[in-house]
Amino acid sequence: MNHYFLTIGLLCLSNIFMTVAWYGHLKHLSQKPWIMAVLVSWGIALFEYLLQVPANRIGHRVMSVGQLKIVQEVITLTIFVPFSVFYMKEKLSLDYLWAGLCILGAIFFIFRAKLG
């Protein structure tokens, strides 16, 4: 399988776990002691790392560390915005669009050597 697609797929799955670990406790464990939220988040984050570490190792065969980081940020926004709006019931604003456009600029600059 193509290293790019495998990396992106694993990073997407990893990011779902990361987003739930980082923010899911705000919805479900807000009335519990913070230590419980930490332990639950660590348990979820274990699955994130089981996907993220191989993704970065595979991706580093064809991308620089900077390129991997920008790809991760794109995936983070792609996962986080629907999570924020549909799961956490946050209001969608134009700020997400502006942030997305900034990330598109970052993609262009970090990958421009490969484009031309």
mmCIF file of N, CA and C in Angstrom:
data_model
loop_
_atom_site.group_PDB
_atom_site.id
_atom_site.type_symbol
_atom_site.label_atom_id
_atom_site.label_comp_id
_atom_site.label_asym_id
_atom_site.label_seq_id
_atom_site.Cartn_x
_atom_site.Cartn_y
_atom_site.Cartn_z
ATOM 1 N N MET A 1 0.856 -1.190 0.000
ATOM 2 C CA MET A 1 0.000 0.000 0.000
ATOM 3 C C MET A 1 0.894 1.242 0.000
ATOM 4 N N ASN A 2 0.446 2.271 -0.629
ATOM 5 C CA ASN A 2 1.183 3.523 -0.707
ATOM 6 C C ASN A 2 1.467 4.074 0.696
ATOM 7 N N HIS A 3 2.716 4.472 0.936
ATOM 8 C CA HIS A 3 3.107 4.992 2.256
ATOM 9 C C HIS A 3 2.300 6.222 2.652
ATOM 10 N N TYR A 4 1.990 7.078 1.693
ATOM 11 C CA TYR A 4 1.209 8.283 2.003
ATOM 12 C C TYR A 4 -0.187 7.913 2.504
ATOM 13 N N PHE A 5 -0.874 7.033 1.772
ATOM 14 C CA PHE A 5 -2.240 6.666 2.147
ATOM 15 C C PHE A 5 -2.280 5.907 3.468
ATOM 16 N N LEU A 6 -1.342 5.008 3.671
ATOM 17 C CA LEU A 6 -1.291 4.257 4.926
ATOM 18 C C LEU A 6 -1.032 5.196 6.096
ATOM 19 N N THR A 7 -0.099 6.122 5.907
ATOM 20 C CA THR A 7 0.205 7.100 6.963
ATOM 21 C C THR A 7 -1.019 7.937 7.286
ATOM 22 N N ILE A 8 -1.667 8.469 6.266
ATOM 23 C CA ILE A 8 -2.836 9.326 6.483
ATOM 24 C C ILE A 8 -3.972 8.536 7.141
ATOM 25 N N GLY A 9 -4.196 7.316 6.710
ATOM 26 C CA GLY A 9 -5.240 6.490 7.317
ATOM 27 C C GLY A 9 -4.982 6.220 8.790
ATOM 28 N N LEU A 10 -3.752 5.829 9.113
ATOM 29 C CA LEU A 10 -3.406 5.571 10.518
ATOM 30 C C LEU A 10 -3.479 6.845 11.346
ATOM 31 N N LEU A 11 -3.036 7.968 10.779
ATOM 32 C CA LEU A 11 -3.103 9.228 11.516
ATOM 33 C C LEU A 11 -4.549 9.674 11.742
ATOM 34 N N CYS A 12 -5.423 9.406 10.793
ATOM 35 C CA CYS A 12 -6.848 9.734 10.993
ATOM 36 C C CYS A 12 -7.422 8.930 12.152
ATOM 37 N N LEU A 13 -7.168 7.623 12.162
ATOM 38 C CA LEU A 13 -7.652 6.790 13.261
ATOM 39 C C LEU A 13 -7.044 7.224 14.587
ATOM 40 N N SER A 14 -5.753 7.483 14.572
ATOM 41 C CA SER A 14 -5.061 7.948 15.764
ATOM 42 C C SER A 14 -5.674 9.237 16.283
ATOM 43 N N ASN A 15 -5.988 10.133 15.374
ATOM 44 C CA ASN A 15 -6.513 11.436 15.775
ATOM 45 C C ASN A 15 -7.911 11.339 16.363
ATOM 46 N N ILE A 16 -8.693 10.372 15.921
ATOM 47 C CA ILE A 16 -10.006 10.173 16.538
ATOM 48 C C ILE A 16 -9.832 9.832 18.011
ATOM 49 N N PHE A 17 -8.931 8.891 18.300
ATOM 50 C CA PHE A 17 -8.662 8.539 19.697
ATOM 51 C C PHE A 17 -8.111 9.734 20.467
ATOM 52 N N MET A 18 -7.194 10.482 19.849
ATOM 53 C CA MET A 18 -6.593 11.634 20.520
ATOM 54 C C MET A 18 -7.652 12.668 20.874
ATOM 55 N N THR A 19 -8.524 12.967 19.935
ATOM 56 C CA THR A 19 -9.544 13.982 20.170
ATOM 57 C C THR A 19 -10.483 13.558 21.293
ATOM 58 N N VAL A 20 -10.881 12.298 21.297
ATOM 59 C CA VAL A 20 -11.740 11.809 22.377
ATOM 60 C C VAL A 20 -10.998 11.849 23.706
ATOM 61 N N ALA A 21 -9.719 11.462 23.708
ATOM 62 C CA ALA A 21 -8.937 11.473 24.948
ATOM 63 C C ALA A 21 -8.765 12.894 25.482
ATOM 64 N N TRP A 22 -8.511 13.845 24.597
ATOM 65 C CA TRP A 22 -8.256 15.217 25.027
ATOM 66 C C TRP A 22 -9.510 15.972 25.433
ATOM 67 N N TYR A 23 -10.625 15.707 24.742
ATOM 68 C CA TYR A 23 -11.810 16.549 24.948
ATOM 69 C C TYR A 23 -13.059 15.798 25.390
ATOM 70 N N GLY A 24 -13.135 14.502 25.204
ATOM 71 C CA GLY A 24 -14.326 13.742 25.563
ATOM 72 C C GLY A 24 -14.658 13.817 27.037
ATOM 73 N N HIS A 25 -13.655 13.897 27.885
ATOM 74 C CA HIS A 25 -13.900 13.962 29.325
ATOM 75 C C HIS A 25 -14.627 15.241 29.721
ATOM 76 N N LEU A 26 -14.533 16.290 28.899
ATOM 77 C CA LEU A 26 -15.235 17.543 29.208
ATOM 78 C C LEU A 26 -16.749 17.341 29.184
ATOM 79 N N LYS A 27 -17.199 16.415 28.374
ATOM 80 C CA LYS A 27 -18.638 16.145 28.268
ATOM 81 C C LYS A 27 -19.088 15.081 29.267
ATOM 82 N N HIS A 28 -18.267 14.046 29.457
ATOM 83 C CA HIS A 28 -18.723 12.896 30.232
ATOM 84 C C HIS A 28 -18.174 12.810 31.655
ATOM 85 N N LEU A 29 -17.063 13.445 31.917
ATOM 86 C CA LEU A 29 -16.457 13.305 33.241
ATOM 87 C C LEU A 29 -16.268 14.645 33.944
ATOM 88 N N SER A 30 -16.992 15.651 33.521
ATOM 89 C CA SER A 30 -16.777 16.991 34.088
ATOM 90 C C SER A 30 -17.144 17.063 35.569
ATOM 91 N N GLN A 31 -17.996 16.167 36.041
ATOM 92 C CA GLN A 31 -18.391 16.173 37.454
ATOM 93 C C GLN A 31 -17.551 15.215 38.305
ATOM 94 N N LYS A 32 -16.629 14.518 37.659
ATOM 95 C CA LYS A 32 -15.770 13.563 38.363
ATOM 96 C C LYS A 32 -14.449 14.240 38.721
ATOM 97 N N PRO A 33 -13.698 13.669 39.667
ATOM 98 C CA PRO A 33 -12.375 14.234 39.988
ATOM 99 C C PRO A 33 -11.476 14.222 38.751
ATOM 100 N N TRP A 34 -10.606 15.225 38.659
ATOM 101 C CA TRP A 34 -9.753 15.356 37.467
ATOM 102 C C TRP A 34 -8.863 14.140 37.276
ATOM 103 N N ILE A 35 -8.461 13.484 38.345
ATOM 104 C CA ILE A 35 -7.582 12.329 38.220
ATOM 105 C C ILE A 35 -8.277 11.195 37.454
ATOM 106 N N MET A 36 -9.597 11.073 37.628
ATOM 107 C CA MET A 36 -10.332 10.057 36.887
ATOM 108 C C MET A 36 -10.306 10.393 35.390
ATOM 109 N N ALA A 37 -10.473 11.660 35.059
ATOM 110 C CA ALA A 37 -10.412 12.084 33.655
ATOM 111 C C ALA A 37 -9.032 11.793 33.074
ATOM 112 N N VAL A 38 -7.997 12.024 33.870
ATOM 113 C CA VAL A 38 -6.630 11.750 33.410
ATOM 114 C C VAL A 38 -6.449 10.264 33.122
ATOM 115 N N LEU A 39 -6.879 9.419 34.023
ATOM 116 C CA LEU A 39 -6.704 7.980 33.851
ATOM 117 C C LEU A 39 -7.494 7.452 32.654
ATOM 118 N N VAL A 40 -8.724 7.924 32.501
ATOM 119 C CA VAL A 40 -9.528 7.511 31.342
ATOM 120 C C VAL A 40 -8.871 8.009 30.059
ATOM 121 N N SER A 41 -8.421 9.271 30.061
ATOM 122 C CA SER A 41 -7.774 9.839 28.871
ATOM 123 C C SER A 41 -6.500 9.085 28.524
ATOM 124 N N TRP A 42 -5.701 8.722 29.518
ATOM 125 C CA TRP A 42 -4.492 7.944 29.254
ATOM 126 C C TRP A 42 -4.833 6.596 28.643
ATOM 127 N N GLY A 43 -5.903 5.969 29.140
ATOM 128 C CA GLY A 43 -6.316 4.687 28.587
ATOM 129 C C GLY A 43 -6.708 4.801 27.119
ATOM 130 N N ILE A 44 -7.412 5.864 26.787
ATOM 131 C CA ILE A 44 -7.793 6.095 25.389
ATOM 132 C C ILE A 44 -6.565 6.454 24.561
ATOM 133 N N ALA A 45 -5.682 7.269 25.137
ATOM 134 C CA ALA A 45 -4.486 7.719 24.414
ATOM 135 C C ALA A 45 -3.550 6.566 24.074
ATOM 136 N N LEU A 46 -3.584 5.488 24.833
ATOM 137 C CA LEU A 46 -2.761 4.329 24.505
ATOM 138 C C LEU A 46 -3.068 3.850 23.089
ATOM 139 N N PHE A 47 -4.350 3.798 22.744
ATOM 140 C CA PHE A 47 -4.733 3.362 21.401
ATOM 141 C C PHE A 47 -4.282 4.369 20.347
ATOM 142 N N GLU A 48 -4.305 5.649 20.716
ATOM 143 C CA GLU A 48 -3.792 6.671 19.805
ATOM 144 C C GLU A 48 -2.327 6.404 19.480
ATOM 145 N N TYR A 49 -1.523 6.156 20.494
ATOM 146 C CA TYR A 49 -0.100 5.926 20.278
ATOM 147 C C TYR A 49 0.175 4.634 19.520
ATOM 148 N N LEU A 50 -0.669 3.620 19.713
ATOM 149 C CA LEU A 50 -0.494 2.367 18.979
ATOM 150 C C LEU A 50 -0.702 2.556 17.478
ATOM 151 N N LEU A 51 -1.395 3.620 17.085
ATOM 152 C CA LEU A 51 -1.599 3.946 15.678
ATOM 153 C C LEU A 51 -0.654 5.048 15.202
ATOM 154 N N GLN A 52 -0.421 6.035 16.060
ATOM 155 C CA GLN A 52 0.358 7.213 15.681
ATOM 156 C C GLN A 52 1.834 6.898 15.474
ATOM 157 N N VAL A 53 2.415 6.095 16.329
ATOM 158 C CA VAL A 53 3.847 5.791 16.205
ATOM 159 C C VAL A 53 4.140 5.030 14.904
ATOM 160 N N PRO A 54 3.403 3.965 14.580
ATOM 161 C CA PRO A 54 3.650 3.317 13.282
ATOM 162 C C PRO A 54 3.367 4.254 12.103
ATOM 163 N N ALA A 55 2.339 5.090 12.222
ATOM 164 C CA ALA A 55 2.028 6.037 11.141
ATOM 165 C C ALA A 55 3.207 6.954 10.868
ATOM 166 N N ASN A 56 3.807 7.488 11.926
ATOM 167 C CA ASN A 56 4.948 8.383 11.736
ATOM 168 C C ASN A 56 6.175 7.644 11.206
ATOM 169 N N ARG A 57 6.374 6.426 11.631
ATOM 170 C CA ARG A 57 7.511 5.648 11.111
ATOM 171 C C ARG A 57 7.345 5.349 9.626
ATOM 172 N N ILE A 58 6.130 4.966 9.243
ATOM 173 C CA ILE A 58 5.857 4.699 7.829
ATOM 174 C C ILE A 58 5.948 5.994 7.025
ATOM 175 N N GLY A 59 5.333 7.055 7.529
ATOM 176 C CA GLY A 59 5.330 8.331 6.824
ATOM 177 C C GLY A 59 6.710 8.937 6.671
ATOM 178 N N HIS A 60 7.577 8.700 7.635
ATOM 179 C CA HIS A 60 8.923 9.282 7.575
ATOM 180 C C HIS A 60 9.767 8.672 6.461
ATOM 181 N N ARG A 61 9.326 7.565 5.905
ATOM 182 C CA ARG A 61 10.025 6.980 4.747
ATOM 183 C C ARG A 61 9.876 7.862 3.512
ATOM 184 N N VAL A 62 8.761 8.623 3.445
ATOM 185 C CA VAL A 62 8.489 9.416 2.242
ATOM 186 C C VAL A 62 8.297 10.908 2.532
ATOM 187 N N MET A 63 8.262 11.299 3.805
ATOM 188 C CA MET A 63 8.055 12.699 4.184
ATOM 189 C C MET A 63 9.054 13.105 5.255
ATOM 190 N N SER A 64 9.336 14.387 5.297
ATOM 191 C CA SER A 64 10.167 14.925 6.374
ATOM 192 C C SER A 64 9.320 15.023 7.648
ATOM 193 N N VAL A 65 9.975 15.272 8.759
ATOM 194 C CA VAL A 65 9.266 15.439 10.029
ATOM 195 C C VAL A 65 8.325 16.648 9.945
ATOM 196 N N GLY A 66 8.775 17.727 9.318
ATOM 197 C CA GLY A 66 7.926 18.909 9.155
ATOM 198 C C GLY A 66 6.683 18.604 8.333
ATOM 199 N N GLN A 67 6.851 17.834 7.269
ATOM 200 C CA GLN A 67 5.706 17.462 6.443
ATOM 201 C C GLN A 67 4.737 16.574 7.220
ATOM 202 N N LEU A 68 5.281 15.639 7.991
ATOM 203 C CA LEU A 68 4.425 14.797 8.827
ATOM 204 C C LEU A 68 3.616 15.640 9.808
ATOM 205 N N LYS A 69 4.252 16.631 10.396
ATOM 206 C CA LYS A 69 3.564 17.483 11.377
ATOM 207 C C LYS A 69 2.440 18.274 10.728
ATOM 208 N N ILE A 70 2.673 18.822 9.548
ATOM 209 C CA ILE A 70 1.630 19.586 8.863
ATOM 210 C C ILE A 70 0.478 18.661 8.463
ATOM 211 N N VAL A 71 0.789 17.466 7.976
ATOM 212 C CA VAL A 71 -0.263 16.495 7.649
ATOM 213 C C VAL A 71 -1.087 16.200 8.902
ATOM 214 N N GLN A 72 -0.412 16.028 10.037
ATOM 215 C CA GLN A 72 -1.112 15.773 11.299
ATOM 216 C C GLN A 72 -2.030 16.933 11.665
ATOM 217 N N GLU A 73 -1.588 18.158 11.458
ATOM 218 C CA GLU A 73 -2.415 19.325 11.787
ATOM 219 C C GLU A 73 -3.648 19.393 10.895
ATOM 220 N N VAL A 74 -3.487 19.061 9.622
ATOM 221 C CA VAL A 74 -4.634 19.026 8.707
ATOM 222 C C VAL A 74 -5.644 17.985 9.194
ATOM 223 N N ILE A 75 -5.143 16.820 9.538
ATOM 224 C CA ILE A 75 -6.012 15.759 10.025
ATOM 225 C C ILE A 75 -6.678 16.172 11.331
ATOM 226 N N THR A 76 -5.926 16.826 12.201
ATOM 227 C CA THR A 76 -6.485 17.282 13.473
ATOM 228 C C THR A 76 -7.684 18.185 13.257
ATOM 229 N N LEU A 77 -7.549 19.173 12.386
ATOM 230 C CA LEU A 77 -8.692 20.052 12.115
ATOM 231 C C LEU A 77 -9.839 19.300 11.450
ATOM 232 N N THR A 78 -9.515 18.394 10.552
ATOM 233 C CA THR A 78 -10.544 17.627 9.852
ATOM 234 C C THR A 78 -11.360 16.772 10.817
ATOM 235 N N ILE A 79 -10.721 16.236 11.830
ATOM 236 C CA ILE A 79 -11.403 15.419 12.838
ATOM 237 C C ILE A 79 -12.042 16.303 13.901
ATOM 238 N N PHE A 80 -11.325 17.341 14.329
ATOM 239 C CA PHE A 80 -11.772 18.147 15.455
ATOM 240 C C PHE A 80 -13.026 18.963 15.152
ATOM 241 N N VAL A 81 -13.112 19.546 13.970
ATOM 242 C CA VAL A 81 -14.262 20.411 13.675
ATOM 243 C C VAL A 81 -15.580 19.633 13.765
ATOM 244 N N PRO A 82 -15.723 18.498 13.080
ATOM 245 C CA PRO A 82 -16.984 17.754 13.257
ATOM 246 C C PRO A 82 -17.201 17.277 14.701
ATOM 247 N N PHE A 83 -16.139 16.862 15.372
ATOM 248 C CA PHE A 83 -16.246 16.456 16.774
ATOM 249 C C PHE A 83 -16.776 17.605 17.619
ATOM 250 N N SER A 84 -16.203 18.770 17.419
ATOM 251 C CA SER A 84 -16.592 19.955 18.177
ATOM 252 C C SER A 84 -18.049 20.334 17.924
ATOM 253 N N VAL A 85 -18.446 20.304 16.670
ATOM 254 C CA VAL A 85 -19.795 20.744 16.302
ATOM 255 C C VAL A 85 -20.852 19.691 16.639
ATOM 256 N N PHE A 86 -20.633 18.448 16.225
ATOM 257 C CA PHE A 86 -21.668 17.422 16.368
ATOM 258 C C PHE A 86 -21.664 16.722 17.719
ATOM 259 N N TYR A 87 -20.486 16.504 18.289
ATOM 260 C CA TYR A 87 -20.410 15.769 19.550
ATOM 261 C C TYR A 87 -20.439 16.696 20.762
ATOM 262 N N MET A 88 -19.641 17.752 20.702
ATOM 263 C CA MET A 88 -19.565 18.683 21.832
ATOM 264 C C MET A 88 -20.609 19.799 21.741
ATOM 265 N N LYS A 89 -21.305 19.880 20.602
ATOM 266 C CA LYS A 89 -22.367 20.872 20.385
ATOM 267 C C LYS A 89 -21.864 22.311 20.447
ATOM 268 N N GLU A 90 -20.632 22.520 19.973
ATOM 269 C CA GLU A 90 -20.071 23.863 19.888
ATOM 270 C C GLU A 90 -20.596 24.546 18.629
ATOM 271 N N LYS A 91 -20.637 25.852 18.651
ATOM 272 C CA LYS A 91 -21.101 26.604 17.497
ATOM 273 C C LYS A 91 -19.984 26.696 16.454
ATOM 274 N N LEU A 92 -20.329 26.424 15.211
ATOM 275 C CA LEU A 92 -19.383 26.557 14.106
ATOM 276 C C LEU A 92 -19.242 28.035 13.754
ATOM 277 N N SER A 93 -18.012 28.484 13.588
ATOM 278 C CA SER A 93 -17.785 29.888 13.245
ATOM 279 C C SER A 93 -16.837 29.980 12.060
ATOM 280 N N LEU A 94 -16.742 31.168 11.509
ATOM 281 C CA LEU A 94 -15.826 31.398 10.394
ATOM 282 C C LEU A 94 -14.366 31.238 10.809
ATOM 283 N N ASP A 95 -14.093 31.291 12.081
ATOM 284 C CA ASP A 95 -12.710 31.117 12.539
ATOM 285 C C ASP A 95 -12.146 29.760 12.114
ATOM 286 N N TYR A 96 -13.005 28.751 12.057
ATOM 287 C CA TYR A 96 -12.542 27.450 11.577
ATOM 288 C C TYR A 96 -12.122 27.530 10.111
ATOM 289 N N LEU A 97 -12.877 28.285 9.330
ATOM 290 C CA LEU A 97 -12.514 28.480 7.916
ATOM 291 C C LEU A 97 -11.169 29.176 7.802
ATOM 292 N N TRP A 98 -10.975 30.240 8.558
ATOM 293 C CA TRP A 98 -9.706 30.987 8.498
ATOM 294 C C TRP A 98 -8.547 30.096 8.949
ATOM 295 N N ALA A 99 -8.755 29.331 9.995
ATOM 296 C CA ALA A 99 -7.709 28.405 10.456
ATOM 297 C C ALA A 99 -7.402 27.378 9.374
ATOM 298 N N GLY A 100 -8.441 26.883 8.719
ATOM 299 C CA GLY A 100 -8.248 25.921 7.637
ATOM 300 C C GLY A 100 -7.469 26.504 6.476
ATOM 301 N N LEU A 101 -7.743 27.755 6.143
ATOM 302 C CA LEU A 101 -7.005 28.413 5.059
ATOM 303 C C LEU A 101 -5.531 28.596 5.430
ATOM 304 N N CYS A 102 -5.277 28.903 6.689
ATOM 305 C CA CYS A 102 -3.881 29.012 7.142
ATOM 306 C C CYS A 102 -3.170 27.667 7.019
ATOM 307 N N ILE A 103 -3.864 26.600 7.378
ATOM 308 C CA ILE A 103 -3.287 25.263 7.261
ATOM 309 C C ILE A 103 -3.035 24.923 5.794
ATOM 310 N N LEU A 104 -3.940 25.321 4.900
ATOM 311 C CA LEU A 104 -3.701 25.096 3.466
ATOM 312 C C LEU A 104 -2.427 25.800 3.009
ATOM 313 N N GLY A 105 -2.215 27.008 3.523
ATOM 314 C CA GLY A 105 -0.965 27.712 3.214
ATOM 315 C C GLY A 105 0.238 26.941 3.727
ATOM 316 N N ALA A 106 0.126 26.395 4.921
ATOM 317 C CA ALA A 106 1.219 25.606 5.494
ATOM 318 C C ALA A 106 1.501 24.373 4.639
ATOM 319 N N ILE A 107 0.441 23.735 4.149
ATOM 320 C CA ILE A 107 0.613 22.565 3.276
ATOM 321 C C ILE A 107 1.398 22.962 2.031
ATOM 322 N N PHE A 108 0.993 24.068 1.427
ATOM 323 C CA PHE A 108 1.667 24.515 0.215
ATOM 324 C C PHE A 108 3.165 24.738 0.482
ATOM 325 N N PHE A 109 3.482 25.478 1.528
ATOM 326 C CA PHE A 109 4.884 25.817 1.769
ATOM 327 C C PHE A 109 5.720 24.610 2.169
ATOM 328 N N ILE A 110 5.158 23.679 2.952
ATOM 329 C CA ILE A 110 5.963 22.539 3.402
ATOM 330 C C ILE A 110 6.164 21.508 2.291
ATOM 331 N N PHE A 111 5.219 21.455 1.310
ATOM 332 C CA PHE A 111 5.309 20.482 0.232
ATOM 333 C C PHE A 111 5.707 21.100 -1.107
ATOM 334 N N ARG A 112 5.978 22.398 -1.172
ATOM 335 C CA ARG A 112 6.195 23.042 -2.471
ATOM 336 C C ARG A 112 7.408 22.496 -3.220
ATOM 337 N N ALA A 113 8.417 22.035 -2.535
ATOM 338 C CA ALA A 113 9.572 21.453 -3.216
ATOM 339 C C ALA A 113 9.168 20.187 -3.984
ATOM 340 N N LYS A 114 8.214 19.423 -3.433
ATOM 341 C CA LYS A 114 7.758 18.202 -4.104
ATOM 342 C C LYS A 114 6.767 18.507 -5.225
ATOM 343 N N LEU A 115 6.161 19.684 -5.179
ATOM 344 C CA LEU A 115 5.168 20.048 -6.197
ATOM 345 C C LEU A 115 5.818 20.475 -7.517
ATOM 346 N N GLY A 116 6.974 21.065 -7.436
ATOM 347 C CA GLY A 116 7.584 21.621 -8.641
ATOM 348 C C GLY A 116 8.831 20.971 -8.990
#
